[in-house]
PDB file of C-alpha atoms in Angstrom:
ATOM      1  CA  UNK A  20       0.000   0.000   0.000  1.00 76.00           C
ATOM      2  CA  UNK A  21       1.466   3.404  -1.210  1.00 88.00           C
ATOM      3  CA  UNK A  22       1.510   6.531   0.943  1.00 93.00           C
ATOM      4  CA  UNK A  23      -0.929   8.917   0.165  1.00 96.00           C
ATOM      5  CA  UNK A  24       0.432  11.678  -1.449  1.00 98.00           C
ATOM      6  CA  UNK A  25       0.422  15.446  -0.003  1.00 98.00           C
ATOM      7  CA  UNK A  26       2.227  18.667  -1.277  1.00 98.00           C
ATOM      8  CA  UNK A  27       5.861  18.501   0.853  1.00 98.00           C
ATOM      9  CA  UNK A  28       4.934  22.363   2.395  1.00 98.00           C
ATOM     10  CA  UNK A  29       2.425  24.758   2.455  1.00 98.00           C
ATOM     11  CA  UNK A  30       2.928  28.606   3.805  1.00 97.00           C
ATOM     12  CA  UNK A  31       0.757  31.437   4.767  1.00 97.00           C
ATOM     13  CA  UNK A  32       0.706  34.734   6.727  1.00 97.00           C
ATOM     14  CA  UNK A  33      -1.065  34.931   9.986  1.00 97.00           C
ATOM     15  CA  UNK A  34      -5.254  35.189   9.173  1.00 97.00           C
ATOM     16  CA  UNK A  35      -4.822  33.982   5.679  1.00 97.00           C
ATOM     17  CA  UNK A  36      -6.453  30.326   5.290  1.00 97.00           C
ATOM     18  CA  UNK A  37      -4.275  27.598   3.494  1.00 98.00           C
ATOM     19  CA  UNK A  38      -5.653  24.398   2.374  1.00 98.00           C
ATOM     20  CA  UNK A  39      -3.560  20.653   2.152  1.00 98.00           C
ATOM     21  CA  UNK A  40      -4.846  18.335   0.011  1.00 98.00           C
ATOM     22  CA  UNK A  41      -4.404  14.377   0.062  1.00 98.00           C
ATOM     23  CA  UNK A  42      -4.889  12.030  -2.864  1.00 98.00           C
ATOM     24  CA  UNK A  43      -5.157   8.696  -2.966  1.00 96.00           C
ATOM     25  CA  UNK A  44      -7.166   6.365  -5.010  1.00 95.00           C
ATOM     26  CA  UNK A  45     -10.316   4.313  -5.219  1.00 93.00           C
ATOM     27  CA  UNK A  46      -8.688   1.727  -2.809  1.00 92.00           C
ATOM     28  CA  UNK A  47      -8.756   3.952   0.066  1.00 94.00           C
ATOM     29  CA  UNK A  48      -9.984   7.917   0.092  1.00 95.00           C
ATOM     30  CA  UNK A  49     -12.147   7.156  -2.893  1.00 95.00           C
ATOM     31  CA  UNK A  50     -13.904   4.513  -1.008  1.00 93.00           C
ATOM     32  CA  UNK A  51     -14.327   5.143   2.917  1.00 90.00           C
ATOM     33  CA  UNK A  52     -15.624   7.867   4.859  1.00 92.00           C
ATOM     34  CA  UNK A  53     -13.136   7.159   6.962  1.00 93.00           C
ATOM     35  CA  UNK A  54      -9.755  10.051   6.374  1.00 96.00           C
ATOM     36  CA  UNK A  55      -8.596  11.136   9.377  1.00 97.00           C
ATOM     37  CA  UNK A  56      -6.325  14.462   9.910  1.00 98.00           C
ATOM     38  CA  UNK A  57      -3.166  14.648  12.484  1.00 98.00           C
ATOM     39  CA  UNK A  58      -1.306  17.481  13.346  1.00 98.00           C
ATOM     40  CA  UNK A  59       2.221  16.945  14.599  1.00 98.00           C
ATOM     41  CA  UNK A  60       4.787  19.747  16.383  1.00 98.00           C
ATOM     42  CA  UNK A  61       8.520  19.104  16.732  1.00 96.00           C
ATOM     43  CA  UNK A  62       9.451  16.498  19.237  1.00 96.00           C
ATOM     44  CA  UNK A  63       5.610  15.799  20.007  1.00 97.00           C
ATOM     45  CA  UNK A  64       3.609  12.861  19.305  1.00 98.00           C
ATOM     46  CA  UNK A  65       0.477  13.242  16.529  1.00 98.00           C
ATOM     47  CA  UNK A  66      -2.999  15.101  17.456  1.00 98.00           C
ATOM     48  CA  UNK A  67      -5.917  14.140  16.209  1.00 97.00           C
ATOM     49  CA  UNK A  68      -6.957  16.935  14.130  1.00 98.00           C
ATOM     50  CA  UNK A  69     -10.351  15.972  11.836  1.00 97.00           C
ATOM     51  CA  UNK A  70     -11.544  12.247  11.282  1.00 96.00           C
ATOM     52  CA  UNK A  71     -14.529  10.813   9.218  1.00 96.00           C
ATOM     53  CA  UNK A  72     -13.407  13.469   6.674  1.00 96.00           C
ATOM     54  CA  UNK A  73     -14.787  16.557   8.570  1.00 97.00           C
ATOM     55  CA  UNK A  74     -15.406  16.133  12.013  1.00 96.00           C
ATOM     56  CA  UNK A  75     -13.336  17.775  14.688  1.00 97.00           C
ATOM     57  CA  UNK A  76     -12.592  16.189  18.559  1.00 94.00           C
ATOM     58  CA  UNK A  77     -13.934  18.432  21.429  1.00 94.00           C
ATOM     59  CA  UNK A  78     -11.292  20.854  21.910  1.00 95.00           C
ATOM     60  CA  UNK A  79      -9.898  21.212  18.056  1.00 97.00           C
ATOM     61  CA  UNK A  80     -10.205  24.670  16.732  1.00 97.00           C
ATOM     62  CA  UNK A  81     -13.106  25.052  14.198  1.00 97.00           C
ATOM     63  CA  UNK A  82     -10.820  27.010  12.571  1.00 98.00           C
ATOM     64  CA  UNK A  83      -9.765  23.073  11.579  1.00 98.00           C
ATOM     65  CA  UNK A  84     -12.015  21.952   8.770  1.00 98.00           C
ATOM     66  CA  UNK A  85     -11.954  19.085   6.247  1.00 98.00           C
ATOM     67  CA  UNK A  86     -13.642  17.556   3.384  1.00 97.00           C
ATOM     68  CA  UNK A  87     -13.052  14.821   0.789  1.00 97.00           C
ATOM     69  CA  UNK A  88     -14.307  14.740  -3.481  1.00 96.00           C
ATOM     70  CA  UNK A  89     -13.646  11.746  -4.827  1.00 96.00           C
ATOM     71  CA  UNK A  90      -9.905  10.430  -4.351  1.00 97.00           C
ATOM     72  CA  UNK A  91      -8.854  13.382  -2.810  1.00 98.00           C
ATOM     73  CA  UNK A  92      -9.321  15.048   0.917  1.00 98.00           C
ATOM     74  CA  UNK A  93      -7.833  18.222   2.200  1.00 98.00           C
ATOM     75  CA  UNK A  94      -7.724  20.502   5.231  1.00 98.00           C
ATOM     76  CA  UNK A  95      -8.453  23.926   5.314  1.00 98.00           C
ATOM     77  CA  UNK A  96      -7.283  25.817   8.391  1.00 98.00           C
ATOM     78  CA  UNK A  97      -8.570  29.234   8.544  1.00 98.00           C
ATOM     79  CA  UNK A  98      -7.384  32.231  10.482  1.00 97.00           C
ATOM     80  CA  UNK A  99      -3.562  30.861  10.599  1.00 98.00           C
ATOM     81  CA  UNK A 100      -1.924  31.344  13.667  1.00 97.00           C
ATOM     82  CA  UNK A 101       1.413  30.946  14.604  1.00 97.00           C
ATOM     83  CA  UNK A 102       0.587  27.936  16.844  1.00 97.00           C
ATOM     84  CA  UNK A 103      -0.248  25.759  13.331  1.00 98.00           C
ATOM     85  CA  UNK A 104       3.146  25.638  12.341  1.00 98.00           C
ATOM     86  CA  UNK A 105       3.664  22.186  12.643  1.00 98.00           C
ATOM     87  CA  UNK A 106       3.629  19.107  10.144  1.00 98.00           C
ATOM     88  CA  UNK A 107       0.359  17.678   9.347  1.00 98.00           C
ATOM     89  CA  UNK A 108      -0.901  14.193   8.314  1.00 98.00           C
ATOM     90  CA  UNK A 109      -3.667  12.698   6.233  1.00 98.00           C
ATOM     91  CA  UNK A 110      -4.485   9.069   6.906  1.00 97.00           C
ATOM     92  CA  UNK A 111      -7.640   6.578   5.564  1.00 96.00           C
ATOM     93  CA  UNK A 112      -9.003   3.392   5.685  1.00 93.00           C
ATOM     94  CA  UNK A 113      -8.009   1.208   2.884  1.00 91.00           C
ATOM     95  CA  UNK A 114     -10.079  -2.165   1.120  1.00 87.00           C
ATOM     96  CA  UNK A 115      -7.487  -4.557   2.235  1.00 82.00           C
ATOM     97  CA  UNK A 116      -8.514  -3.441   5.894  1.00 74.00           C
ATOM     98  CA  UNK A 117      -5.688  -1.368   6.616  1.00 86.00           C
ATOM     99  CA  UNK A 118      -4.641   2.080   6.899  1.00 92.00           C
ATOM    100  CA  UNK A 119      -2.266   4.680   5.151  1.00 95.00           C
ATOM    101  CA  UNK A 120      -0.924   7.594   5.905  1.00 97.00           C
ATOM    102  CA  UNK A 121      -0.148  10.416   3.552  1.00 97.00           C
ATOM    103  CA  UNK A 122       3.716  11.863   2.742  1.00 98.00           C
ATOM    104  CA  UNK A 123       3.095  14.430   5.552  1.00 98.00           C
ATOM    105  CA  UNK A 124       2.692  18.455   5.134  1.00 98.00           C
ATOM    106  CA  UNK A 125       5.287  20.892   6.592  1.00 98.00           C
ATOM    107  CA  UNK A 126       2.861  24.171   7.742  1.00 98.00           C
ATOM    108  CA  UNK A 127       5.136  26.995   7.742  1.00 97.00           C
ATOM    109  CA  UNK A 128       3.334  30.701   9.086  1.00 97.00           C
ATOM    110  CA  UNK A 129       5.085  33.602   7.369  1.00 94.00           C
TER     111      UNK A 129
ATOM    112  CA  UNK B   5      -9.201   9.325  29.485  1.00 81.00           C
ATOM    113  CA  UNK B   6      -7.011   6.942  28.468  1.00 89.00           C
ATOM    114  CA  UNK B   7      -3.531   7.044  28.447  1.00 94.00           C
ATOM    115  CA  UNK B   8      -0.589   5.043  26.942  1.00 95.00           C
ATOM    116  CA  UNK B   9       3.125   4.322  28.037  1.00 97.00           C
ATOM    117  CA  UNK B  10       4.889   2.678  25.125  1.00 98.00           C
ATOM    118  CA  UNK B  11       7.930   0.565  26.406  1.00 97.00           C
ATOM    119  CA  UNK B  12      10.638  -2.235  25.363  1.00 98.00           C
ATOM    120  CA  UNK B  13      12.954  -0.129  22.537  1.00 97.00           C
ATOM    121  CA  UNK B  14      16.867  -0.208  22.309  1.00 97.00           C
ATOM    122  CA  UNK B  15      19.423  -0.673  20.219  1.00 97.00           C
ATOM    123  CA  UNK B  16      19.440  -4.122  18.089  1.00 97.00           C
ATOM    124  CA  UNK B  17      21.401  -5.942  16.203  1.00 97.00           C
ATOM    125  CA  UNK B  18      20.023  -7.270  12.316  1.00 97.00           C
ATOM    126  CA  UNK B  19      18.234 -10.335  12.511  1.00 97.00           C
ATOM    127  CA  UNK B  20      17.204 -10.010  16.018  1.00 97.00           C
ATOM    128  CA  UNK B  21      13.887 -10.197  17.941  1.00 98.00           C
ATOM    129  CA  UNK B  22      12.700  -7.456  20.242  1.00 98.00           C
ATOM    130  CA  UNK B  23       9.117  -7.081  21.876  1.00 98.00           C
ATOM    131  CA  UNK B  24       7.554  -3.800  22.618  1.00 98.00           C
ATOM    132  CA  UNK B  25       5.230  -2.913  25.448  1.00 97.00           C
ATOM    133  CA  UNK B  26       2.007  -0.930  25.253  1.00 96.00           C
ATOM    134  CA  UNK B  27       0.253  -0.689  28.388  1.00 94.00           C
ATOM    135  CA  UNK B  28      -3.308   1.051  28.412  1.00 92.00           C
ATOM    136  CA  UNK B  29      -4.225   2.997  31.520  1.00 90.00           C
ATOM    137  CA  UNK B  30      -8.245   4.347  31.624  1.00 85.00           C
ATOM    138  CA  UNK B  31     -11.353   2.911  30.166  1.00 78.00           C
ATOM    139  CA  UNK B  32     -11.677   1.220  27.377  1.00 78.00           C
ATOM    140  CA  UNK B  33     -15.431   0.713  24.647  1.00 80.00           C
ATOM    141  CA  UNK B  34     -16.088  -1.850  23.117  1.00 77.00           C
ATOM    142  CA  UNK B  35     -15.590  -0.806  20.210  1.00 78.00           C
ATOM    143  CA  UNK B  36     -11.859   0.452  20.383  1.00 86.00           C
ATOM    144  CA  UNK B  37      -9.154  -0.605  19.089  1.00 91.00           C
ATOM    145  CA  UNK B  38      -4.829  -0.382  20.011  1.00 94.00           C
ATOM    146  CA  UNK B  39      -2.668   0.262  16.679  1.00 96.00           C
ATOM    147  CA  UNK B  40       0.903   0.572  16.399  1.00 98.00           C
ATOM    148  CA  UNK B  41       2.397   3.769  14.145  1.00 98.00           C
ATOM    149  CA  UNK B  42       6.071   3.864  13.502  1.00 98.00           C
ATOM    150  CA  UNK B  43       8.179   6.849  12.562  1.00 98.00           C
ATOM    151  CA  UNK B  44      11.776   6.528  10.902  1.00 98.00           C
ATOM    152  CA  UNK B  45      14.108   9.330  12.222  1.00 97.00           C
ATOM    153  CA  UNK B  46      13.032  12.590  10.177  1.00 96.00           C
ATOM    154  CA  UNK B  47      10.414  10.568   7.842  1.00 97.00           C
ATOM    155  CA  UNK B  48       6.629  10.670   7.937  1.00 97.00           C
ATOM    156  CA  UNK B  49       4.181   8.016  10.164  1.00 97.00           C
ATOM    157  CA  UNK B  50       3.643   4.507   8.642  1.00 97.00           C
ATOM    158  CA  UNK B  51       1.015   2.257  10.066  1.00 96.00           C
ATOM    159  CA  UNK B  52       2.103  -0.661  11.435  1.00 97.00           C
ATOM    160  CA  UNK B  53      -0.523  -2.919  13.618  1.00 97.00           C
ATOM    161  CA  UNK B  54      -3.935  -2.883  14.890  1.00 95.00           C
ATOM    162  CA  UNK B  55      -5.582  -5.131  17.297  1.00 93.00           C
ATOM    163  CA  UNK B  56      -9.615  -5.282  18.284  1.00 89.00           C
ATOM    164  CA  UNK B  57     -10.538  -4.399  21.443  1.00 80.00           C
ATOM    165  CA  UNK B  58     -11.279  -8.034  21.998  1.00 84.00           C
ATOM    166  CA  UNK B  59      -8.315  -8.983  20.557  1.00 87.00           C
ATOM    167  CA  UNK B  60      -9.772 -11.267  18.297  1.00 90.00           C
ATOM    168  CA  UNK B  61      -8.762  -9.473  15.065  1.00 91.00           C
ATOM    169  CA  UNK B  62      -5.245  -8.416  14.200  1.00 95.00           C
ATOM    170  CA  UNK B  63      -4.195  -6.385  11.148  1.00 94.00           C
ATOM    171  CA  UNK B  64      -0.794  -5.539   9.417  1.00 95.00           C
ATOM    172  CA  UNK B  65       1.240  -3.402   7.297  1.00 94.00           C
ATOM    173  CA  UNK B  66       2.850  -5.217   3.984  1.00 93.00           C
ATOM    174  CA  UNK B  67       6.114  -4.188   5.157  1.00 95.00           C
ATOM    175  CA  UNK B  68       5.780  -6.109   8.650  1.00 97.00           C
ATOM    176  CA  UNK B  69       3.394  -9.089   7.640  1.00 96.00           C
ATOM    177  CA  UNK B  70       4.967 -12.606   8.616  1.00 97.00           C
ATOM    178  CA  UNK B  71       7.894 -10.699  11.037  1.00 98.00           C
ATOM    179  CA  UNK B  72       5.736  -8.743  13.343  1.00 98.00           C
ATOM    180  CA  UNK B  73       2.630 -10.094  15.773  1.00 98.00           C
ATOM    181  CA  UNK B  74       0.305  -8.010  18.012  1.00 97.00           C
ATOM    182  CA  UNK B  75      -1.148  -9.251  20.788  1.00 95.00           C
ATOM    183  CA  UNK B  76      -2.786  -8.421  24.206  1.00 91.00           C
ATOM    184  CA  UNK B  77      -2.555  -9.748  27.744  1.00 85.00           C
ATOM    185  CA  UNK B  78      -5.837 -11.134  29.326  1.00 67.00           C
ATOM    186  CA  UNK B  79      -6.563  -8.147  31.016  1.00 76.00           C
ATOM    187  CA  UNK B  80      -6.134  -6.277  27.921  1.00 65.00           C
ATOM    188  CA  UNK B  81      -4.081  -3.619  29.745  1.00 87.00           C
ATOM    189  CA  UNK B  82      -1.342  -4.422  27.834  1.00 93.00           C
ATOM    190  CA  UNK B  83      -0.759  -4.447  24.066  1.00 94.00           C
ATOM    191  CA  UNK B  84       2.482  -6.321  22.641  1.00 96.00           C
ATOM    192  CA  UNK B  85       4.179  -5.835  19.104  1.00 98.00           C
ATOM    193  CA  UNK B  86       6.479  -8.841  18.820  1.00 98.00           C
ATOM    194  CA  UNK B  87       9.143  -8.228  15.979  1.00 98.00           C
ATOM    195  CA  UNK B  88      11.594 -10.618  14.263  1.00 98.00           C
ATOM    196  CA  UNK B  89      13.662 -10.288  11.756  1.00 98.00           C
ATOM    197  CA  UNK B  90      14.258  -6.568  12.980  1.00 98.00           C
ATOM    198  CA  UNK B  91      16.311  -5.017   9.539  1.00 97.00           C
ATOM    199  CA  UNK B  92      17.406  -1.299   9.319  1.00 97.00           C
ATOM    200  CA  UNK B  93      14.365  -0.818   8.015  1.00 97.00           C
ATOM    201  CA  UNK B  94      12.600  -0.877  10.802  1.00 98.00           C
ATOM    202  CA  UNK B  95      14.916   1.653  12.963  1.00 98.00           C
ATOM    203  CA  UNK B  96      11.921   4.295  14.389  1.00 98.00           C
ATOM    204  CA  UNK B  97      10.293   5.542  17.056  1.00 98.00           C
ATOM    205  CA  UNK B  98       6.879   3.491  17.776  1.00 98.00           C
ATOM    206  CA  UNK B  99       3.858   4.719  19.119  1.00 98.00           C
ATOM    207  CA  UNK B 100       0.969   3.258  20.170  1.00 97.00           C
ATOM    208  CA  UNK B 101      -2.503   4.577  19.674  1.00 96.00           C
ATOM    209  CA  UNK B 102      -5.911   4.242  20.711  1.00 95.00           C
ATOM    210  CA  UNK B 103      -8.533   4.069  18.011  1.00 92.00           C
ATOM    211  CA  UNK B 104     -11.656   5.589  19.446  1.00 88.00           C
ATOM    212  CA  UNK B 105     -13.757   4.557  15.796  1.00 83.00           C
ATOM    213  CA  UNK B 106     -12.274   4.008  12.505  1.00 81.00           C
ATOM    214  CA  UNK B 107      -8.774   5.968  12.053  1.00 83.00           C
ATOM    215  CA  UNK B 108     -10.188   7.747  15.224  1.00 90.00           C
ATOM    216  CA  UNK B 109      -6.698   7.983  16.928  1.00 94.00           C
ATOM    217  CA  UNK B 110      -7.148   9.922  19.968  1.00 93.00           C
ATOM    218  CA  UNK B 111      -4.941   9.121  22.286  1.00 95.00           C
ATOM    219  CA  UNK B 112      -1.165   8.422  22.179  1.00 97.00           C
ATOM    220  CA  UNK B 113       1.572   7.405  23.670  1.00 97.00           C
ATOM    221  CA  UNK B 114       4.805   9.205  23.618  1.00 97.00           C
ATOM    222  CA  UNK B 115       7.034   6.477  21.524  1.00 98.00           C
ATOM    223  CA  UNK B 116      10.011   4.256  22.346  1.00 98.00           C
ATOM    224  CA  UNK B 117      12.804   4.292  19.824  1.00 98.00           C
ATOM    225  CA  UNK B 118      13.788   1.047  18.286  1.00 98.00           C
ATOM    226  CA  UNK B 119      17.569   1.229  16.590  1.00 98.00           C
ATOM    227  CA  UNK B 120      18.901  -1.540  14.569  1.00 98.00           C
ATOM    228  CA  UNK B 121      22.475  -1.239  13.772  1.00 96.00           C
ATOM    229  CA  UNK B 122      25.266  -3.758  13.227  1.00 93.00           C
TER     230      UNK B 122
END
């Protein structure tokens, strides 16, 4: 099972809203509901950041949101902050009942 | 809320066997689920493992099928990844994670660093 693929970095000034996408394929994205989003700072261990596509955990920002169209899911975080600098992760479900995790997004805040 | 201590890493020689340690503090549904996620120094998170709740069903990764078995102690406050055949390959840190759903991980543990070097 590949990685899922997502753009190596993504950048924005504080307020601006960026958006990382993550594509897969029909064997995983395309098919399940199930994408989750992580969020990941230097030294830390991952967050749980959106999962089902776009549901957020008590306590997430909804400045967090995500959404999938066919083989392809992103997250939008509005109203950067400094605090979002940090790498971020897609992940999903795949047919051969595993899971995959995307390439992994480095969210720099200009 | 449940919490997770990972434990058992260290430095390894190719070839060898080494058994990590996941042990599960706080209350666990029925419907949860402990998965392994590995993390090669300065590389992205691979899945690795998942084990039911019950610990009836067990699920792996291509890359560790055949070398790697998860398992869980009776009292299922403990979650084991057994792994032979350790190869450089395998050199990261290891988390485990609570599944909460489907790809629901919301709770982890802070990692213990598995080296294998000659």
């Amino acid at each position: 099972q590949s990685a899922l693929t997502q753009p190596a970095s993504v950048s924005g000034s504080p307020g601006q809203s960026i958006t990382i996408s993550c594509t897969g394929s029909n064997s995983d994205i395309g098919t399940y509901k199930y994408v989750s989003w992580y969020q990941q700072h230097p030294g830390k261990a991952p967050k749980l950041m959106i999962f089902e596509v776009s549901n957020r955990p008590s306590g997430v920002s909804n400045r967090f949101s995500g959404s999938k169209a066919g083989n392809t899911a992103s997250l939008t975080i509005s109203g950067l902050q400094a605090e979002d600098e940090a790498d971020y992760y897609c992940a999903s479900r795949t047919t051969s009942v595993t899971h995959v995790f995307g390439t992994g997004t480095t969210v720099t805040v200009l | 809320q449940v919490q997770l201590v990972e434990s058992g890493g260290g430095v390894v020689q190719p070839g060898t066997s080494l058994r990590l340690s996941c042990e599960v503090s706080g209350f666990l549904s029925r419907g949860d689920g402990i998965h392994w996620v590995r993390q090669a120094p300065g590389k992205g998170l691979e899945w690795v493992s998942a084990i039911s709740y019950d610990g009836i069903n067990k699920y792996y990764a291509d890359s560790v099928k055949g070398r790697f078995t998860i398992s869980t102690d009776n009292s299922k406050s403990t979650v084991y990844l057994q792994m032979n055949s350790l190869g450089a390959e395998d050199t990261a840190l290891y988390y485990c994670a609570k599944d909460g759903g489907v790809l629901r991980f919301d709770s982890w543990g802070q990692g213990t660093l598995v080296t294998v070097s000659s």
